[in-house]
CSV table of C-alpha atoms in Angstrom, one decimal:
chain,number,residue,atom,x,y,z
A,1,UNK,CA,-6.0,-0.9,-15.8
A,2,UNK,CA,-3.7,1.6,-14.1
A,3,UNK,CA,-2.6,4.3,-16.6
A,4,UNK,CA,0.5,6.1,-15.4
A,5,UNK,CA,0.1,8.9,-17.8
A,6,UNK,CA,-3.5,9.7,-16.7
A,7,UNK,CA,-2.4,9.3,-13.1
A,8,UNK,CA,0.6,11.9,-13.6
A,9,UNK,CA,-1.8,14.4,-15.3
A,10,UNK,CA,-4.5,14.1,-12.7
A,11,UNK,CA,-2.2,14.2,-9.9
A,12,UNK,CA,-0.2,17.3,-11.1
A,13,UNK,CA,-3.6,19.1,-11.3
A,14,UNK,CA,-4.9,18.0,-7.9
A,15,UNK,CA,-1.5,18.8,-6.1
A,16,UNK,CA,-1.3,22.4,-7.7
A,17,UNK,CA,-4.9,23.0,-6.6
A,18,UNK,CA,-4.3,21.6,-3.0
A,19,UNK,CA,-0.9,22.8,-2.2
A,20,UNK,CA,-1.0,26.7,-2.1
A,21,UNK,CA,2.1,27.4,-0.1
A,22,UNK,CA,5.5,26.1,0.4
A,23,UNK,CA,6.3,22.6,0.8
A,24,UNK,CA,9.1,20.2,2.1
A,25,UNK,CA,9.3,16.6,0.7
A,26,UNK,CA,11.2,13.8,2.7
A,27,UNK,CA,13.1,12.0,0.2
A,28,UNK,CA,15.4,8.7,0.8
A,29,UNK,CA,16.5,8.4,-2.9
A,30,UNK,CA,14.1,5.4,-3.4
A,31,UNK,CA,11.5,5.4,-6.2
A,32,UNK,CA,8.5,6.3,-4.1
A,33,UNK,CA,9.7,9.6,-2.7
A,34,UNK,CA,11.4,10.5,-6.1
A,35,UNK,CA,8.1,10.1,-8.0
A,36,UNK,CA,6.4,12.1,-5.4
A,37,UNK,CA,9.2,14.8,-5.7
A,38,UNK,CA,9.0,14.9,-9.4
A,39,UNK,CA,5.0,15.3,-9.2
A,40,UNK,CA,5.3,18.0,-6.7
A,41,UNK,CA,8.0,19.8,-8.9
A,42,UNK,CA,5.6,19.9,-11.8
A,43,UNK,CA,2.7,21.1,-9.6
A,44,UNK,CA,4.3,23.6,-7.5
A,45,UNK,CA,7.8,24.3,-8.9
A,46,UNK,CA,10.1,26.5,-6.9
A,47,UNK,CA,7.9,26.2,-3.8
A,48,UNK,CA,9.2,22.7,-3.3
A,49,UNK,CA,12.4,22.0,-1.2
A,50,UNK,CA,13.5,18.3,-0.8
A,51,UNK,CA,15.2,17.0,2.5
A,52,UNK,CA,17.1,14.0,2.6
A,53,UNK,CA,17.9,12.7,6.2
A,54,UNK,CA,21.0,10.7,6.7
A,55,UNK,CA,19.8,8.9,9.9
A,56,UNK,CA,23.2,7.0,10.3
A,57,UNK,CA,21.8,3.8,9.2
A,58,UNK,CA,22.1,4.1,5.5
A,59,UNK,CA,23.9,1.8,3.2
A,60,UNK,CA,27.2,2.2,1.7
A,61,UNK,CA,27.5,5.2,-0.5
A,62,UNK,CA,24.0,6.0,-0.1
A,63,UNK,CA,24.6,9.9,0.2
A,64,UNK,CA,26.5,10.1,-3.1
A,65,UNK,CA,23.8,8.1,-4.8
A,66,UNK,CA,21.0,10.2,-3.6
A,67,UNK,CA,22.9,13.4,-4.4
A,68,UNK,CA,23.4,12.1,-8.0
A,69,UNK,CA,19.7,11.2,-8.6
A,70,UNK,CA,18.7,14.5,-7.4
A,71,UNK,CA,21.2,16.5,-9.4
A,72,UNK,CA,19.5,15.1,-12.4
A,73,UNK,CA,16.2,16.2,-11.6
A,74,UNK,CA,16.7,20.0,-10.8
A,75,UNK,CA,14.7,19.9,-7.7
A,76,UNK,CA,16.4,21.8,-4.9
A,77,UNK,CA,17.5,19.6,-2.1
A,78,UNK,CA,19.6,19.3,1.0
A,79,UNK,CA,21.3,16.4,2.8
A,80,UNK,CA,20.9,16.5,6.6
A,81,UNK,CA,23.5,14.6,8.7
A,82,UNK,CA,21.4,13.5,11.8
A,83,UNK,CA,23.2,10.2,12.6
A,84,UNK,CA,24.2,11.2,16.1
A,85,UNK,CA,20.6,12.3,17.0
A,86,UNK,CA,19.2,9.2,15.7
A,87,UNK,CA,21.8,6.9,17.5
A,88,UNK,CA,21.2,8.8,20.8
A,89,UNK,CA,17.5,8.2,20.6
A,90,UNK,CA,17.8,4.6,20.0
A,91,UNK,CA,20.1,3.8,23.2
A,92,UNK,CA,18.9,0.6,24.8
A,93,UNK,CA,15.9,0.1,22.4
A,94,UNK,CA,15.3,-3.5,21.4
A,95,UNK,CA,11.6,-3.6,20.6
A,96,UNK,CA,10.9,-3.2,16.9
A,97,UNK,CA,7.8,-1.2,17.2
A,98,UNK,CA,9.5,1.2,19.5
A,99,UNK,CA,12.4,1.5,17.2
A,100,UNK,CA,10.3,2.3,14.4
A,101,UNK,CA,8.3,5.0,16.1
A,102,UNK,CA,11.2,6.6,17.5
A,103,UNK,CA,12.7,6.8,14.2
A,104,UNK,CA,9.5,8.0,12.7
A,105,UNK,CA,9.1,11.0,15.2
A,106,UNK,CA,12.9,12.0,14.9
A,107,UNK,CA,12.3,12.2,11.0
A,108,UNK,CA,9.4,14.5,11.8
A,109,UNK,CA,11.6,16.6,14.1
A,110,UNK,CA,14.2,17.2,11.4
A,111,UNK,CA,11.5,18.0,8.9
A,112,UNK,CA,9.9,20.4,11.2
A,113,UNK,CA,13.3,22.2,11.7
A,114,UNK,CA,13.9,22.3,8.0
A,115,UNK,CA,10.1,23.3,7.3
A,116,UNK,CA,10.9,26.4,9.6
A,117,UNK,CA,13.9,27.2,7.6
A,118,UNK,CA,12.1,27.0,4.3
A,119,UNK,CA,8.8,28.5,5.4
A,120,UNK,CA,6.9,25.4,4.5
A,121,UNK,CA,3.4,24.6,5.8
A,122,UNK,CA,3.2,21.3,3.9
A,123,UNK,CA,5.1,18.0,4.3
A,124,UNK,CA,5.0,15.7,1.2
A,125,UNK,CA,5.9,12.2,1.7
A,126,UNK,CA,6.1,9.1,-0.8
A,127,UNK,CA,3.7,6.9,1.2
A,128,UNK,CA,2.3,4.0,-0.8
A,129,UNK,CA,-0.5,1.7,-0.1
A,130,UNK,CA,1.4,-1.1,2.1
A,131,UNK,CA,2.8,1.7,4.4
A,132,UNK,CA,-0.7,2.7,5.7
A,133,UNK,CA,-2.2,-0.8,5.3
A,134,UNK,CA,0.6,-2.5,7.5
A,135,UNK,CA,0.4,0.4,9.9
A,136,UNK,CA,-2.9,-0.4,10.9
A,137,UNK,CA,-5.6,1.6,12.7
A,138,UNK,CA,-9.3,1.0,13.5
A,139,UNK,CA,-10.2,-2.3,12.3
A,140,UNK,CA,-6.9,-3.1,10.8
A,141,UNK,CA,-4.2,-4.8,12.8
A,142,UNK,CA,-0.9,-3.2,13.1
A,143,UNK,CA,1.7,-5.5,11.4
A,144,UNK,CA,4.4,-2.9,11.6
A,145,UNK,CA,4.5,1.0,12.0
A,146,UNK,CA,5.9,2.4,9.0
A,147,UNK,CA,7.9,5.3,9.9
A,148,UNK,CA,6.1,7.7,7.7
A,149,UNK,CA,2.5,6.6,8.9
A,150,UNK,CA,2.6,4.9,12.4
A,151,UNK,CA,5.5,6.8,13.4
A,152,UNK,CA,4.0,10.4,12.9
A,153,UNK,CA,3.4,12.1,16.1
A,154,UNK,CA,0.0,13.4,16.8
A,155,UNK,CA,1.4,16.8,17.5
A,156,UNK,CA,2.8,17.4,14.0
A,157,UNK,CA,1.7,20.8,12.7
A,158,UNK,CA,2.8,20.4,9.2
A,159,UNK,CA,0.0,19.5,6.8
A,160,UNK,CA,0.6,16.0,5.1
A,161,UNK,CA,0.4,15.4,1.4
A,162,UNK,CA,0.6,11.8,0.1
A,163,UNK,CA,0.1,11.8,-3.6
A,164,UNK,CA,1.0,7.9,-4.0
A,165,UNK,CA,-1.3,6.5,-1.1
A,166,UNK,CA,-3.3,4.5,-3.4
A,167,UNK,CA,-0.3,3.0,-5.4
A,168,UNK,CA,1.7,-0.2,-4.9
A,169,UNK,CA,5.2,-0.4,-5.7
A,170,UNK,CA,4.8,-2.0,-9.3
A,171,UNK,CA,2.3,1.0,-10.1
A,172,UNK,CA,4.8,3.5,-8.7
A,173,UNK,CA,7.5,2.0,-10.9
A,174,UNK,CA,5.3,2.5,-14.0
A,175,UNK,CA,4.8,6.1,-13.0
A,176,UNK,CA,8.6,6.4,-12.5
A,177,UNK,CA,9.5,4.9,-16.0
A,178,UNK,CA,6.9,7.3,-17.7
A,179,UNK,CA,8.6,10.1,-15.9
A,180,UNK,CA,12.0,9.0,-16.9
A,181,UNK,CA,13.4,8.6,-13.4
A,182,UNK,CA,16.7,7.1,-13.0
A,183,UNK,CA,15.9,5.2,-9.8
A,184,UNK,CA,12.8,3.6,-11.2
A,185,UNK,CA,14.2,0.1,-10.7
A,186,UNK,CA,15.8,0.5,-7.4
A,187,UNK,CA,15.0,-2.3,-4.9
A,188,UNK,CA,12.8,-1.1,-1.7
A,189,UNK,CA,14.5,0.0,1.0
A,190,UNK,CA,12.8,0.7,4.4
A,191,UNK,CA,12.7,4.4,5.9
A,192,UNK,CA,14.1,3.1,9.1
A,193,UNK,CA,16.9,1.8,7.1
A,194,UNK,CA,19.7,-0.7,8.7
A,195,UNK,CA,18.2,0.0,12.0
A,196,UNK,CA,15.5,-2.7,11.4
A,197,UNK,CA,18.0,-5.0,9.8
A,198,UNK,CA,19.7,-5.0,13.3
A,199,UNK,CA,17.8,-7.2,15.7
A,200,UNK,CA,18.5,-6.0,19.2
A,201,UNK,CA,20.1,-2.7,19.9
A,202,UNK,CA,21.4,-0.6,17.3
A,203,UNK,CA,25.0,0.6,17.9
A,204,UNK,CA,27.5,2.1,15.6
A,205,UNK,CA,29.5,-1.0,15.5
A,206,UNK,CA,26.5,-3.3,14.7
A,207,UNK,CA,25.4,-1.0,11.9
A,208,UNK,CA,29.0,-1.4,10.5
A,209,UNK,CA,28.6,-5.0,10.4
A,210,UNK,CA,25.1,-5.1,8.7
A,211,UNK,CA,26.1,-2.5,6.2
A,212,UNK,CA,29.1,-4.5,5.1
A,213,UNK,CA,27.0,-7.6,5.0
A,214,UNK,CA,24.2,-5.9,3.1
A,215,UNK,CA,26.9,-4.6,0.6
A,216,UNK,CA,28.3,-8.0,0.1
A,217,UNK,CA,24.9,-9.5,-0.5
A,218,UNK,CA,23.7,-6.8,-2.9
A,219,UNK,CA,27.1,-7.0,-4.8
A,220,UNK,CA,27.1,-10.8,-5.3
A,221,UNK,CA,23.3,-11.0,-6.2
A,222,UNK,CA,23.6,-8.1,-8.7
A,223,UNK,CA,26.7,-9.6,-10.2
A,224,UNK,CA,25.0,-13.1,-10.5
A,225,UNK,CA,22.0,-11.3,-12.1
A,226,UNK,CA,24.1,-9.6,-14.5
A,227,UNK,CA,25.8,-12.7,-15.7
A,228,UNK,CA,22.6,-14.6,-16.4
A,229,UNK,CA,22.6,-16.9,-13.3
A,230,UNK,CA,19.4,-15.5,-11.7
A,231,UNK,CA,16.8,-12.7,-12.0
A,232,UNK,CA,17.2,-9.6,-9.9
A,233,UNK,CA,15.1,-10.3,-6.7
A,234,UNK,CA,12.4,-7.9,-5.7
A,235,UNK,CA,14.4,-7.2,-2.5
A,236,UNK,CA,17.7,-8.6,-1.2
A,237,UNK,CA,19.7,-7.9,2.0
A,238,UNK,CA,21.4,-9.0,5.2
A,239,UNK,CA,20.0,-9.1,8.7
A,240,UNK,CA,22.3,-9.2,11.9
A,241,UNK,CA,20.8,-11.5,14.3
A,242,UNK,CA,21.0,-10.9,18.2
A,243,UNK,CA,22.5,-14.4,18.7
A,244,UNK,CA,25.9,-16.0,18.7
A,245,UNK,CA,27.3,-19.2,17.9
A,246,UNK,CA,30.3,-21.4,18.2
A,247,UNK,CA,32.9,-21.6,15.2
A,248,UNK,CA,36.5,-22.4,14.5
A,249,UNK,CA,38.5,-19.8,12.8
A,250,UNK,CA,42.2,-20.2,12.2
A,251,UNK,CA,42.4,-23.2,14.7
A,252,UNK,CA,40.9,-21.0,17.3
A,253,UNK,CA,37.6,-21.2,18.9
A,254,UNK,CA,35.2,-18.4,17.8
A,255,UNK,CA,32.0,-17.2,19.2
A,256,UNK,CA,30.7,-14.9,16.7
A,257,UNK,CA,27.7,-13.2,15.3
A,258,UNK,CA,25.0,-14.7,12.8
A,259,UNK,CA,23.8,-13.0,9.6
A,260,UNK,CA,20.7,-14.1,7.8
A,261,UNK,CA,20.6,-13.3,4.1
A,262,UNK,CA,17.2,-12.7,2.5
A,263,UNK,CA,16.1,-12.4,-1.2
A,264,UNK,CA,12.4,-12.6,-2.0
A,265,UNK,CA,10.4,-12.3,-5.2
A,266,UNK,CA,7.2,-10.1,-5.1
A,267,UNK,CA,5.2,-7.7,-7.3
A,268,UNK,CA,3.7,-5.3,-4.8
A,269,UNK,CA,5.2,-6.4,-1.4
A,270,UNK,CA,2.0,-7.7,0.0
A,271,UNK,CA,2.8,-11.2,-0.7
A,272,UNK,CA,6.3,-12.6,-1.4
A,273,UNK,CA,8.1,-15.9,-1.8
A,274,UNK,CA,11.6,-16.6,-0.7
A,275,UNK,CA,13.9,-16.8,-3.9
A,276,UNK,CA,15.4,-19.9,-5.1
A,277,UNK,CA,18.7,-18.3,-6.0
A,278,UNK,CA,21.7,-20.7,-7.0
A,279,UNK,CA,23.6,-22.2,-4.2
A,280,UNK,CA,27.1,-21.1,-5.7
A,281,UNK,CA,25.7,-17.4,-5.3
A,282,UNK,CA,24.8,-18.2,-1.7
A,283,UNK,CA,28.2,-19.9,-1.3
A,284,UNK,CA,30.0,-16.9,-2.4
A,285,UNK,CA,28.0,-14.6,-0.2
A,286,UNK,CA,28.5,-16.8,2.7
A,287,UNK,CA,32.4,-17.2,2.3
A,288,UNK,CA,32.8,-13.5,1.7
A,289,UNK,CA,30.6,-12.3,4.7
A,290,UNK,CA,32.5,-14.7,7.2
A,291,UNK,CA,35.9,-13.8,5.8
A,292,UNK,CA,35.5,-10.0,5.4
A,293,UNK,CA,33.5,-9.3,8.4
A,294,UNK,CA,35.5,-10.3,11.6
A,295,UNK,CA,32.8,-10.8,14.0
A,296,UNK,CA,30.5,-13.0,11.9
A,297,UNK,CA,31.2,-16.7,11.8
A,298,UNK,CA,27.7,-18.1,10.6
A,299,UNK,CA,25.5,-17.2,7.6
A,300,UNK,CA,21.9,-18.6,7.1
A,301,UNK,CA,19.5,-18.0,4.1
A,302,UNK,CA,15.9,-17.2,5.0
A,303,UNK,CA,13.5,-19.5,3.3
A,304,UNK,CA,10.1,-18.1,4.6
A,305,UNK,CA,7.5,-16.7,2.3
A,306,UNK,CA,5.3,-13.7,3.2
A,307,UNK,CA,2.9,-14.6,4.9
A,308,UNK,CA,3.8,-15.8,7.5
A,309,UNK,CA,6.9,-13.8,7.6
A,310,UNK,CA,7.3,-10.2,6.4
A,311,UNK,CA,9.9,-9.2,4.0
A,312,UNK,CA,12.0,-7.4,6.4
A,313,UNK,CA,12.7,-8.9,9.8
A,314,UNK,CA,11.4,-6.0,11.9
B,1,UNK,CA,-20.7,-2.7,-13.5
B,2,UNK,CA,-20.3,-1.5,-9.9
B,3,UNK,CA,-18.9,-3.9,-7.3
B,4,UNK,CA,-18.0,-2.5,-3.8
B,5,UNK,CA,-15.5,-3.8,-1.3
B,6,UNK,CA,-16.8,-3.9,2.3
B,7,UNK,CA,-13.8,-3.3,4.6
B,8,UNK,CA,-13.5,-5.6,7.3
B,9,UNK,CA,-10.1,-4.6,8.2
B,10,UNK,CA,-8.1,-7.1,6.1
B,11,UNK,CA,-4.4,-6.7,5.0
B,12,UNK,CA,-5.5,-7.4,1.5
B,13,UNK,CA,-8.8,-5.3,1.2
B,14,UNK,CA,-7.2,-2.6,-0.9
B,15,UNK,CA,-5.8,-5.4,-3.2
B,16,UNK,CA,-9.4,-6.5,-3.7
B,17,UNK,CA,-10.3,-3.1,-4.9
B,18,UNK,CA,-7.1,-2.9,-7.1
B,19,UNK,CA,-8.0,-6.4,-8.8
B,20,UNK,CA,-11.6,-5.1,-9.5
B,21,UNK,CA,-10.5,-1.7,-10.7
B,22,UNK,CA,-7.8,-3.5,-13.1
B,23,UNK,CA,-10.7,-5.7,-14.7
B,24,UNK,CA,-12.5,-2.6,-15.3
B,25,UNK,CA,-14.9,-2.6,-12.6
B,26,UNK,CA,-16.3,0.6,-11.1
B,27,UNK,CA,-15.4,0.1,-7.4
B,28,UNK,CA,-14.6,1.7,-3.9
B,29,UNK,CA,-13.9,0.5,-0.5
B,30,UNK,CA,-16.5,1.3,2.0
B,31,UNK,CA,-16.8,0.8,5.9
B,32,UNK,CA,-18.6,-2.4,7.1
B,33,UNK,CA,-20.9,0.1,9.0
B,34,UNK,CA,-22.4,1.6,5.7
B,35,UNK,CA,-26.1,1.1,5.8
B,36,UNK,CA,-27.3,-1.3,2.9
B,37,UNK,CA,-29.8,1.6,1.5
B,38,UNK,CA,-26.8,3.8,0.9
B,39,UNK,CA,-25.0,1.0,-1.3
B,40,UNK,CA,-25.7,1.4,-4.8
B,41,UNK,CA,-23.8,-1.6,-6.4
B,42,UNK,CA,-24.3,-4.6,-8.5
B,43,UNK,CA,-22.3,-6.9,-6.3
B,44,UNK,CA,-20.4,-6.9,-2.8
B,45,UNK,CA,-17.1,-8.3,-1.8
B,46,UNK,CA,-16.8,-8.9,2.0
B,47,UNK,CA,-13.2,-8.6,2.7
B,48,UNK,CA,-11.0,-10.4,5.1
B,49,UNK,CA,-10.1,-9.1,8.5
B,50,UNK,CA,-7.9,-8.9,11.4
B,51,UNK,CA,-7.5,-12.3,13.5
B,52,UNK,CA,-10.7,-13.8,14.7
B,53,UNK,CA,-13.0,-11.1,13.2
B,54,UNK,CA,-15.1,-13.7,11.5
B,55,UNK,CA,-16.0,-14.8,15.1
B,56,UNK,CA,-16.2,-11.5,16.8
B,57,UNK,CA,-19.7,-10.4,15.6
B,58,UNK,CA,-19.3,-6.8,16.9
B,59,UNK,CA,-16.4,-6.1,14.5
B,60,UNK,CA,-18.4,-7.2,11.5
B,61,UNK,CA,-20.5,-4.2,11.4
B,62,UNK,CA,-23.5,-4.7,9.0
B,63,UNK,CA,-22.2,-7.6,7.1
B,64,UNK,CA,-25.3,-9.6,8.5
B,65,UNK,CA,-27.5,-6.9,7.1
B,66,UNK,CA,-26.0,-7.5,3.6
B,67,UNK,CA,-26.2,-11.1,3.8
B,68,UNK,CA,-29.8,-11.1,5.0
B,69,UNK,CA,-31.2,-8.3,2.8
B,70,UNK,CA,-29.1,-7.5,-0.2
B,71,UNK,CA,-30.5,-9.0,-3.5
B,72,UNK,CA,-27.2,-8.7,-5.4
B,73,UNK,CA,-24.3,-11.3,-5.6
B,74,UNK,CA,-21.9,-11.3,-2.6
B,75,UNK,CA,-18.4,-12.8,-2.4
B,76,UNK,CA,-17.1,-13.4,1.0
B,77,UNK,CA,-13.4,-13.7,1.5
B,78,UNK,CA,-11.4,-15.2,4.5
B,79,UNK,CA,-13.0,-13.5,7.5
B,80,UNK,CA,-16.0,-12.6,5.2
B,81,UNK,CA,-16.5,-16.3,4.2
B,82,UNK,CA,-16.3,-17.4,7.8
B,83,UNK,CA,-18.8,-15.0,9.0
B,84,UNK,CA,-21.1,-15.9,6.1
B,85,UNK,CA,-21.0,-19.7,7.3
B,86,UNK,CA,-21.8,-18.6,10.9
B,87,UNK,CA,-24.6,-16.1,9.7
B,88,UNK,CA,-26.6,-18.9,7.7
B,89,UNK,CA,-26.1,-21.4,10.4
B,90,UNK,CA,-23.1,-23.3,9.8
B,91,UNK,CA,-19.9,-23.1,11.9
B,92,UNK,CA,-16.4,-21.6,11.9
B,93,UNK,CA,-13.5,-21.8,14.5
B,94,UNK,CA,-9.9,-22.3,14.9
B,95,UNK,CA,-8.1,-24.3,12.1
B,96,UNK,CA,-6.6,-27.5,13.1
B,97,UNK,CA,-3.6,-26.6,11.0
B,98,UNK,CA,-3.7,-23.0,10.0
B,99,UNK,CA,-2.4,-22.1,6.5
B,100,UNK,CA,-0.1,-19.3,5.8
B,101,UNK,CA,1.4,-18.6,2.5
B,102,UNK,CA,1.1,-21.1,-0.2
B,103,UNK,CA,-1.3,-24.2,-0.5
B,104,UNK,CA,-2.8,-26.2,-3.3
B,105,UNK,CA,-6.5,-25.6,-4.0
B,106,UNK,CA,-8.4,-28.6,-5.3
B,107,UNK,CA,-11.7,-27.7,-7.1
B,108,UNK,CA,-14.6,-30.1,-6.4
B,109,UNK,CA,-17.0,-28.3,-8.4
B,110,UNK,CA,-16.3,-25.6,-10.7
B,111,UNK,CA,-19.8,-24.1,-10.6
B,112,UNK,CA,-19.6,-20.3,-11.4
B,113,UNK,CA,-16.3,-19.1,-9.7
B,114,UNK,CA,-14.0,-21.7,-11.0
B,115,UNK,CA,-15.2,-21.8,-14.7
B,116,UNK,CA,-12.3,-22.1,-16.9
B,117,UNK,CA,-9.7,-22.9,-14.2
B,118,UNK,CA,-7.7,-26.1,-13.7
B,119,UNK,CA,-9.0,-28.4,-11.1
B,120,UNK,CA,-5.6,-27.7,-8.9
B,121,UNK,CA,-3.9,-24.5,-8.6
B,122,UNK,CA,-1.6,-22.5,-6.1
B,123,UNK,CA,-3.2,-20.1,-3.8
B,124,UNK,CA,-1.9,-17.9,-1.0
B,125,UNK,CA,-3.6,-17.8,2.3
B,126,UNK,CA,-3.3,-16.4,5.7
B,127,UNK,CA,-5.8,-17.7,8.3
B,128,UNK,CA,-6.1,-18.9,11.9
B,129,UNK,CA,-9.7,-19.6,11.6
B,130,UNK,CA,-12.0,-21.7,9.0
B,131,UNK,CA,-15.4,-22.9,8.1
B,132,UNK,CA,-15.7,-26.2,10.1
B,133,UNK,CA,-19.5,-26.9,9.0
B,134,UNK,CA,-21.0,-25.7,6.0
B,135,UNK,CA,-24.6,-24.2,6.5
B,136,UNK,CA,-27.7,-25.7,5.3
B,137,UNK,CA,-28.3,-24.8,1.6
B,138,UNK,CA,-24.5,-24.4,1.0
B,139,UNK,CA,-22.3,-26.8,-1.0
B,140,UNK,CA,-18.6,-27.1,-0.8
B,141,UNK,CA,-16.8,-25.9,-4.2
B,142,UNK,CA,-13.1,-26.4,-3.2
B,143,UNK,CA,-10.8,-27.8,-0.4
B,144,UNK,CA,-7.1,-28.1,0.3
B,145,UNK,CA,-5.0,-30.7,2.2
B,146,UNK,CA,-5.5,-29.1,5.7
B,147,UNK,CA,-8.7,-27.0,5.0
B,148,UNK,CA,-11.9,-29.0,3.9
B,149,UNK,CA,-13.9,-25.7,2.9
B,150,UNK,CA,-11.7,-23.4,0.7
B,151,UNK,CA,-14.9,-22.4,-1.2
B,152,UNK,CA,-18.7,-22.7,-0.8
B,153,UNK,CA,-21.7,-21.6,-2.4
B,154,UNK,CA,-25.5,-21.0,-1.4
B,155,UNK,CA,-27.5,-23.2,-3.5
B,156,UNK,CA,-30.4,-20.7,-3.9
B,157,UNK,CA,-28.7,-17.3,-4.0
B,158,UNK,CA,-25.8,-15.9,-5.7
B,159,UNK,CA,-23.7,-15.8,-2.5
B,160,UNK,CA,-20.1,-17.3,-2.4
B,161,UNK,CA,-17.3,-17.7,0.0
B,162,UNK,CA,-13.6,-18.2,-0.3
B,163,UNK,CA,-10.9,-19.0,2.4
B,164,UNK,CA,-8.0,-18.4,0.1
B,165,UNK,CA,-7.2,-15.0,-1.4
B,166,UNK,CA,-7.7,-14.4,-5.1
B,167,UNK,CA,-6.8,-10.8,-4.7
B,168,UNK,CA,-3.1,-11.3,-4.1
B,169,UNK,CA,-0.5,-11.6,-6.8
B,170,UNK,CA,0.8,-14.8,-5.6
B,171,UNK,CA,-2.4,-16.7,-6.1
B,172,UNK,CA,-2.8,-18.4,-9.5
B,173,UNK,CA,-5.8,-17.4,-11.5
B,174,UNK,CA,-7.0,-14.9,-9.0
B,175,UNK,CA,-8.0,-12.4,-11.6
B,176,UNK,CA,-10.1,-15.0,-13.3
B,177,UNK,CA,-11.9,-15.9,-10.3
B,178,UNK,CA,-12.8,-12.2,-9.9
B,179,UNK,CA,-14.0,-12.1,-13.7
B,180,UNK,CA,-16.1,-15.1,-13.0
B,181,UNK,CA,-17.7,-13.2,-10.1
B,182,UNK,CA,-18.2,-10.1,-12.3
B,183,UNK,CA,-20.2,-12.4,-14.6
B,184,UNK,CA,-22.4,-13.5,-12.0
B,185,UNK,CA,-23.0,-9.9,-11.0
B,186,UNK,CA,-23.8,-9.1,-14.7
B,187,UNK,CA,-26.5,-11.9,-14.7
B,188,UNK,CA,-27.8,-10.3,-11.4
């Protein structure tokens, strides 16, 4: 059985032996990169510098939450606002694989700049097993290129360190609890962020729609879970679809956007079932999204397992 | 107890490694091009693979060498199971109705793999192909509504096939199936 204490001890030793210079770590505020950061902090201490990139597609209040989580750890970090760069690079892009690869290489561009500033030769990432499994290679088919694996350009000069490569999310959470990390139970959030919850082109206006929809879905589901109506799902969010449909809003014909809501249960992200969340919770989410977001007049709930679907839509 | 996972490129190959490790087996994932004489194990799991790999012999590396010459128990999963059927003279091909996600497994013969399990349980699948004709010397152990061969077994050797995936968290009794396979390996 996986023993988090043993893992922490062994990894800290191995990392201290492997990483003999300065390192930067790419962090998102999620549990994987946070665990990797704490292990690295234990292994190389002040030679570590954490970089959080706001790519313009983050959720509501994400910067503040990441700052709060990092302030509590004592790890040195910087928040880089790179929104404009990322938006520019995605202009006209609708293919999900192309999107993921562009975002992956943009991240590396930012990390390489920061590495020069810090004098780092190592890049640490919180890559976990499903990231490299789904990114494919050799015999394995590419399901989706995770930004931290399939998005890495071959020209990258930094040496890659990935201490969590063989772990799944449930194991990472065990390590996080053992390390006393505050974000240990935070729901998974993909590196390309809201960009892959927008099917079709990523524009600031569409990001605004999906950001608001995600916030409403998260808020209502968390509220229902707190009041004991349901368990907290493994992952729960909203997706903006690239199609419009007819509606009627205030006695006026509407031709508006469709938002899909998704909530799944899983242990490790490799298989998942759609969650049977109570209808009154779905109703509240639907009413709030269509009332509070002007351009949306239809909400659907995704009832597909993984497989055949994946958890995220792109 | 050492059981190695032969990597045929499946999405859940690493899960097979994890389940074996979790039940206390000394395990590692090795490429399917590893020569048999370099494999020092008490049992082998032939993993699943990318679409139709069970039918594309060139992508299956040395799986045929293992099936032909290894004198240790072998468990083939999904593509590993389909390849096994073809190797021993049966047939595999496109499923009439492929299964993705959840299906009910109905055990016809508990034999070694399904000892202590209910006759019906939920399993998770992800396959476009399936075994359409069981090889001579093989018997069917389980089926589902849309797939007649969910599990099969060689009648003279400890060689087993599973179409569904016992290694994923969503499959009921998956860990028990692996434990049953470990018991087969202990007997040798």
